[in-house]
CSV table of C-alpha atoms in Angstrom, one decimal:
chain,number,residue,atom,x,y,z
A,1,UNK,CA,0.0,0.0,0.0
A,2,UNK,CA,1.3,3.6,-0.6
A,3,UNK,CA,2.4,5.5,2.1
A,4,UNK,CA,1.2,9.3,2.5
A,5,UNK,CA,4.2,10.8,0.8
A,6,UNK,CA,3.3,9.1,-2.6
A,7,UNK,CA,-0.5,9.7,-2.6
A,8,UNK,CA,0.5,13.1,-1.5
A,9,UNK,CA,2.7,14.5,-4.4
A,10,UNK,CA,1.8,14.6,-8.3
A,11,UNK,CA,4.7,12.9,-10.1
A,12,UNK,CA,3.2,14.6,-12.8
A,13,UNK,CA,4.2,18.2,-11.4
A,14,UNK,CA,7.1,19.8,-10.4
A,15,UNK,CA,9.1,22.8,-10.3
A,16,UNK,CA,9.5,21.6,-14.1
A,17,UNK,CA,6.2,22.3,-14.6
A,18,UNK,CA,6.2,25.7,-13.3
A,19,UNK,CA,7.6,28.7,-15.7
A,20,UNK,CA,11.0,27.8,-16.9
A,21,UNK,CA,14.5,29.5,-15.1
A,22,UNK,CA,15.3,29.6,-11.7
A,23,UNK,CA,11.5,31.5,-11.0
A,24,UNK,CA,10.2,27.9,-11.8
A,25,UNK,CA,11.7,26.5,-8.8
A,26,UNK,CA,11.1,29.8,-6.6
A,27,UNK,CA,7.1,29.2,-7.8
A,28,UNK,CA,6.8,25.7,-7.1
A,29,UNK,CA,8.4,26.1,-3.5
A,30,UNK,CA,5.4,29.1,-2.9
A,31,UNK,CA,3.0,26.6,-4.2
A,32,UNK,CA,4.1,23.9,-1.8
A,33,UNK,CA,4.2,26.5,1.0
A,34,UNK,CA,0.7,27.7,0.3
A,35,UNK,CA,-0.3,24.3,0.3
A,36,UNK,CA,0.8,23.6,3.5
A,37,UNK,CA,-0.5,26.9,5.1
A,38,UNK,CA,-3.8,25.6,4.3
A,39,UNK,CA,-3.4,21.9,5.4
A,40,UNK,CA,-2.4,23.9,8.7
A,41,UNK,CA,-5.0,26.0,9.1
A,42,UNK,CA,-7.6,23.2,7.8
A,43,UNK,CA,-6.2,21.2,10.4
A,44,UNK,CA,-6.9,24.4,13.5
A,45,UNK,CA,-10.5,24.8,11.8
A,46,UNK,CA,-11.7,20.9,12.6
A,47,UNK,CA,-10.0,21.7,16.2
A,48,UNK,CA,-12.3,24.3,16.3
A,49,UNK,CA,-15.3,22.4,15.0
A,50,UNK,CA,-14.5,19.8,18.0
A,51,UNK,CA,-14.8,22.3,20.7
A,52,UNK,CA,-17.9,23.7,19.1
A,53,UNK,CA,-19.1,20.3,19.3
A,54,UNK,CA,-18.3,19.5,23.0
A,55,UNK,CA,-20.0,22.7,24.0
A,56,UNK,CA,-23.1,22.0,22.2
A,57,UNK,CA,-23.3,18.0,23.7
A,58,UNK,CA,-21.8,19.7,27.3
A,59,UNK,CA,-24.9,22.5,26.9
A,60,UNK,CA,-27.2,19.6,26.1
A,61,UNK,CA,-26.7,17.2,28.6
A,62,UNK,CA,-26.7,19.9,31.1
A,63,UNK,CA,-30.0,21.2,29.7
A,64,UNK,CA,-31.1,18.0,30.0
A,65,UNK,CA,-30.2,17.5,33.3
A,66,UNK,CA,-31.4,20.9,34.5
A,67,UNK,CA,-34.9,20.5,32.8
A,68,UNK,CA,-35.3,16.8,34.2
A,69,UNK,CA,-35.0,18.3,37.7
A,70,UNK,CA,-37.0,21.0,37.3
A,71,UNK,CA,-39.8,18.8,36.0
A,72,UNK,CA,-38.9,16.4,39.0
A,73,UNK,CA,-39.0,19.0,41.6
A,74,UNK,CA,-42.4,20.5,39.7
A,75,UNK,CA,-44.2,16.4,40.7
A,76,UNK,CA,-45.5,15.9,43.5
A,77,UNK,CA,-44.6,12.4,45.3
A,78,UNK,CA,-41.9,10.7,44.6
A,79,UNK,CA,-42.1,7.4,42.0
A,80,UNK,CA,-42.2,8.1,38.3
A,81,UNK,CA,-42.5,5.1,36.2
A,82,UNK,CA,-39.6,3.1,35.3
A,83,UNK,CA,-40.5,3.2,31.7
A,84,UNK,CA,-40.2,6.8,31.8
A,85,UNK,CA,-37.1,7.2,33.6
A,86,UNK,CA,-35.9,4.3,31.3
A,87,UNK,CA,-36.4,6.0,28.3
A,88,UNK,CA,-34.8,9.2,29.7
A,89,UNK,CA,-31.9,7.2,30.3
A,90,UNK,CA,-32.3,5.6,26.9
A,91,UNK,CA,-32.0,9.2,25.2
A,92,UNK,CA,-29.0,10.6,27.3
A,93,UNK,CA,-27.6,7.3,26.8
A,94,UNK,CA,-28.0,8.1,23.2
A,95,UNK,CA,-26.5,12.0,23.7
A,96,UNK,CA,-23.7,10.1,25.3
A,97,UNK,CA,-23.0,7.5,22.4
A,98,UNK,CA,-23.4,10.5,20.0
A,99,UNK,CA,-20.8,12.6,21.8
A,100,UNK,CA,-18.2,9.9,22.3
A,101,UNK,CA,-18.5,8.7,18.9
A,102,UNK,CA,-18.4,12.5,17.1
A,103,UNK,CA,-15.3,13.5,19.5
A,104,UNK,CA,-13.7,10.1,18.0
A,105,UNK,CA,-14.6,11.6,14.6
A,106,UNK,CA,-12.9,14.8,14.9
A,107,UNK,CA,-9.6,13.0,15.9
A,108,UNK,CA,-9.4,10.5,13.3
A,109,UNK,CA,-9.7,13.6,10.9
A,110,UNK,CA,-7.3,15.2,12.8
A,111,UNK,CA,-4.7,12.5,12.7
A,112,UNK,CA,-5.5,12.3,9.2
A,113,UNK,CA,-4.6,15.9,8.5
A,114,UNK,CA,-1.5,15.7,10.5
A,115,UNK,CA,-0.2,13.2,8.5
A,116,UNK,CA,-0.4,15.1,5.3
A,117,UNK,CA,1.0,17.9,7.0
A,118,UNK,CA,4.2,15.9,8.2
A,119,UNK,CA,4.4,14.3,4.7
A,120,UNK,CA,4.3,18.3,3.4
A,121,UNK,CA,7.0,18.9,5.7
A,122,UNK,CA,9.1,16.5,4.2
A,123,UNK,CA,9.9,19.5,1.4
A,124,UNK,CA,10.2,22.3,3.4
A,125,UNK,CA,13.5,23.6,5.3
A,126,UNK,CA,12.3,23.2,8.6
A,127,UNK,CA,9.8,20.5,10.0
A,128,UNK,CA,8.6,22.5,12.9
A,129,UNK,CA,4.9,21.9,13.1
A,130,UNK,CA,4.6,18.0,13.2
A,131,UNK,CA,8.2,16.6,13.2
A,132,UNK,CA,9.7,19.1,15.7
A,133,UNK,CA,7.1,20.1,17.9
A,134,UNK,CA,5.2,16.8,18.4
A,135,UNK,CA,8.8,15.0,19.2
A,136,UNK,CA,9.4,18.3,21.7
A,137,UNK,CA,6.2,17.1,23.3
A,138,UNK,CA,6.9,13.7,23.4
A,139,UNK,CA,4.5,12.5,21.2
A,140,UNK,CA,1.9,12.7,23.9
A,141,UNK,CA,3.4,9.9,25.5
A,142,UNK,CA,4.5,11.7,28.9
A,143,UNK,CA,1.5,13.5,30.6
A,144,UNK,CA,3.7,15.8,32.9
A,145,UNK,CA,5.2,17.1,29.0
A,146,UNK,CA,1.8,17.4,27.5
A,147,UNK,CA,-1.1,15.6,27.9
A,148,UNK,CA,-3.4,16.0,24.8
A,149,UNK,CA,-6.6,17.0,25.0
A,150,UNK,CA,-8.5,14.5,22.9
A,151,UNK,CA,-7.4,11.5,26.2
A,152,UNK,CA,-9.5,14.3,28.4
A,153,UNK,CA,-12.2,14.8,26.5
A,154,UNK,CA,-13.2,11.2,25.0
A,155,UNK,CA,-13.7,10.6,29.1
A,156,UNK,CA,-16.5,13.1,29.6
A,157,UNK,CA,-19.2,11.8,27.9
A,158,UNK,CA,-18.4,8.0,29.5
A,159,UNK,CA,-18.4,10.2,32.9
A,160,UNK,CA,-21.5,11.4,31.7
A,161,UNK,CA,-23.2,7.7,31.2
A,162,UNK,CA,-21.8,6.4,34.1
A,163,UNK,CA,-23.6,9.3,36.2
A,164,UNK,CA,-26.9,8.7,34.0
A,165,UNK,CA,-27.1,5.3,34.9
A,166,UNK,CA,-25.9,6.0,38.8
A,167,UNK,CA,-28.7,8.4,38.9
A,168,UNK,CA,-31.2,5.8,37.1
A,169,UNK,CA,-30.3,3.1,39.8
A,170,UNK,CA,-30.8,5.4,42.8
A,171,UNK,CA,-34.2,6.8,41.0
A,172,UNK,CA,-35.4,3.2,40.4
A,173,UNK,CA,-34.8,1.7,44.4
């Protein structure tokens, strides 16, 4: 199978292809460059996208949450059906699932980016965005160097499932 490097470059075009003289070489190099600017900034923009996401599944479940107990505290007496509280925790379940499985999403993209980016590297002077700086930290292999923020947040909505069904249990005694 190929490796990233040969899917990534046209053997077709190279600094031949660009005007002939020593510009040609100068214009292909910008090209490259410009190419990598927006692999890099491509890359920031999904990061983005993931917090946006987070905080809209974090505003959920806590609207959720917030409206269940206002509802609860609204009842008089204290048993609500298990069927409803079952399928309450059927839905956040649900949320949960969602969550976990869009925050794996946005990584797997990520890591997917990053590899084009290191493989763009491989023509540019310096290598200071994937090569350099992820070896600086370690690879995210030493949590006191950097500990990256996808191993937090893929926790949070299992934290959030494991409380659903806590609170389930305790509702349901």
């Amino acid at each position: 199978m190929a490796g990233i490097s040969d899917l990534l470059w046209n053997q077709d075009i190279g600094a031949s292809a660009y005007r002939e003289g020593p510009t040609g070489s100068v214009q292909y190099q910008s090209a490259v460059i410009e190419q990598y600017k927006l692999c890099v900034e491509m890359a920031d923009r999904v990061s983005a996208r993931r917090n946006l996401a987070n905080t809209f599944f974090l505003t959920l479940n806590s609207g959720l949450v917030a409206a269940f107990g206002a509802w609860r505290s609204g009842r008089s007496g204290n048993g609500l059906p298990v069927l409803l509280l079952l399928a309450g925790l059927v839905v956040l379940l649900g949320v949960c699932a969602a969550w976990w499985f869009t925050v794996r999403s946005y990584r797997q993209l990520n890591e997917g980016k990053f590899k084009v980016i290191e493989a763009l590297e491989e023509r540019l002077p310096a290598r200071a965005f994937v090569a350099a700086e992820w070896n600086a930290l370690e690879k995210g292999q030493n949590w006191r160097v950097y500990l990256p923020l996808v191993h937090v947040e893929r926790w949070i909505p299992l934290t959030f499932a494991l409380a659903y069904v806590l609170g389930f249990a305790a509702l349901v005694r």
